[in-house]
Amino acid sequence: MTEYNTRQREALLRFFENNGDRHFTAAQIENELAMMGEKLGKATVYRRLDRLVEEGMVRRFVADDGKVCCYQYAGGESCKNHFHLKCTKCGDLLHVECDYLDEMQHHIFEHHGFTVETEKITICGVCEKCKS
Amino acid sequence: MTEYNTRQREALLRFFENNGDRHFTAAQIENELAMMGEKLGKATVYRRLDRLVEEGMVRRFVADDGKVCCYQYAGGESCKNHFHLKCTKCGDLLHVECDYLDEMQHHIFEHHGFTVETEKITICGVCEKCKS
DNA sequence: CTAGTTGCAAAGAGTTTGCATGGCG
DNA sequence: CGCCATGCAAACTCTTTGCAACTAG
């Protein structure tokens, strides 16, 4: 059960480390890597992704439409404070850093005895661009 | 664009009203209805479900494994002005009346230029009961 | 050399779509 | 009668699996 150090594994790791602020679908990862000259087979992407999630290096969550899995680097603590604002018009998923999240979480716990899983919050609405 | 009153539509509505505390996958709904003698085609189930979600009558979630969509009654008109807190352990959907919602909506609009559709907010976490 | 890895293509699961038929108003 | 809704099956999308070829240690 030793972990081999392959080109594909390295490519994925480097990709996540350099994009800790964004999240991607498996297909996006495959494409972006291909454009950087690192071609990996679909199966390999999925298999490695599964493993990275198990190891806790990467976090998996589901887009609001429930159709695709998204992956995001979680190696650092960078991912603690963010909203997901999903525009129901254009489909954009805005990724917003904001301290207000803590406040909200705190309120809900204090007043409603509910422990919010901050990383899973997705708020639907209409973004600025689409407001015309 | 008038909404017709069909046997299938009625069956789905009644099903949700009688099971407001539970959540189901599309396939489960199809099966349970079939066992009650109400056979609906797969496509019809999905189409009606989509509509009910749009109307805010029903909420769509993603199951724990991240692979299937789940649907749960969210109670039509009475559910406009409050939080929905979804427990990811037991699946319960808590309906919480709270002015804090307005505050949050306001903050997000002011600071992030995003118009929240309050009635669609669902916050995931762990409820008091499951916190042991 | 041996065991873990990869890539391809085929298989699966869940959901959507095209189109002819059926049924509400 | 007109128009929306339904059902079926085929099409799609995302993900997983089987298997032979490959490669790190």
Tab-separated table of N, CA and C (backbone and C1' of nucleotides) in Angstrom, chain C residues 3-7, chain D residues 19-23:
chain	number	residue	atom	x	y	z
C	3	DA	P	3.883	-8.567	-5.111
C	3	DA	O5'	3.347	-7.083	-4.948
C	3	DA	C5'	4.099	-6.168	-4.134
C	3	DA	C4'	3.639	-4.765	-4.435
C	3	DA	C3'	2.111	-4.615	-4.456
C	3	DA	O3'	1.762	-3.363	-3.897
C	3	DA	C1'	2.976	-3.989	-6.546
C	4	DG	P	0.251	-2.961	-3.627
C	4	DG	O5'	0.192	-1.483	-4.224
C	4	DG	C5'	1.181	-0.551	-3.821
C	4	DG	C4'	1.369	0.463	-4.939
C	4	DG	C3'	0.109	1.269	-5.263
C	4	DG	O3'	0.523	2.588	-5.559
C	4	DG	C1'	0.856	0.198	-7.207
C	5	DT	P	-0.540	3.753	-5.842
C	5	DT	O5'	-0.051	4.335	-7.228
C	5	DT	C5'	0.285	3.448	-8.260
C	5	DT	C4'	0.340	4.206	-9.561
C	5	DT	C3'	-0.894	5.057	-9.864
C	5	DT	O3'	-0.477	6.197	-10.613
C	5	DT	C1'	-0.766	3.237	-11.384
C	6	DT	P	-1.598	7.192	-11.165
C	6	DT	O5'	-1.758	6.675	-12.660
C	6	DT	C5'	-0.649	6.796	-13.539
C	6	DT	C4'	-1.009	6.258	-14.908
C	6	DT	C3'	-2.226	6.940	-15.537
C	6	DT	O3'	-1.844	7.531	-16.770
C	6	DT	C1'	-2.398	4.556	-15.646
C	7	DG	P	-2.819	8.587	-17.436
C	7	DG	O5'	-3.506	7.671	-18.542
C	7	DG	C5'	-2.683	6.988	-19.465
C	7	DG	C4'	-3.543	6.176	-20.416
C	7	DG	C3'	-4.779	6.917	-20.927
C	7	DG	O3'	-4.878	6.688	-22.322
C	7	DG	C1'	-5.426	4.896	-19.830
D	19	DC	P	-12.122	-8.206	-16.030
D	19	DC	O5'	-10.900	-7.607	-16.854
D	19	DC	C5'	-11.131	-6.981	-18.117
D	19	DC	C4'	-9.817	-6.488	-18.704
D	19	DC	C3'	-8.596	-7.306	-18.281
D	19	DC	O3'	-7.703	-7.402	-19.370
D	19	DC	C1'	-8.242	-5.072	-17.741
D	20	DA	P	-6.706	-8.698	-19.427
D	20	DA	O5'	-5.600	-8.159	-20.433
D	20	DA	C5'	-5.980	-7.404	-21.577
D	20	DA	C4'	-5.014	-6.251	-21.771
D	20	DA	C3'	-3.536	-6.659	-21.743
D	20	DA	O3'	-2.848	-5.966	-22.770
D	20	DA	C1'	-3.930	-4.995	-20.128
D	21	DA	P	-1.264	-6.177	-22.946
D	21	DA	O5'	-0.675	-4.748	-22.547
D	21	DA	C5'	-1.179	-3.581	-23.220
D	21	DA	C4'	-0.538	-2.348	-22.607
D	21	DA	C3'	0.998	-2.393	-22.565
D	21	DA	O3'	1.485	-1.093	-22.859
D	21	DA	C1'	0.148	-2.106	-20.388
D	22	DC	P	3.027	-0.779	-22.814
D	22	DC	O5'	3.184	-0.108	-21.374
D	22	DC	C5'	2.372	1.031	-21.057
D	22	DC	C4'	2.764	1.566	-19.694
D	22	DC	C3'	4.272	1.737	-19.468
D	22	DC	O3'	4.467	3.053	-18.976
D	22	DC	C1'	3.282	0.578	-17.669
D	23	DT	P	5.935	3.689	-18.925
D	23	DT	O5'	6.188	3.758	-17.354
D	23	DT	C5'	5.255	4.431	-16.498
D	23	DT	C4'	5.696	4.266	-15.050
D	23	DT	C3'	7.207	4.365	-14.855
D	23	DT	O3'	7.423	4.877	-13.547
D	23	DT	C1'	6.497	2.325	-14.065
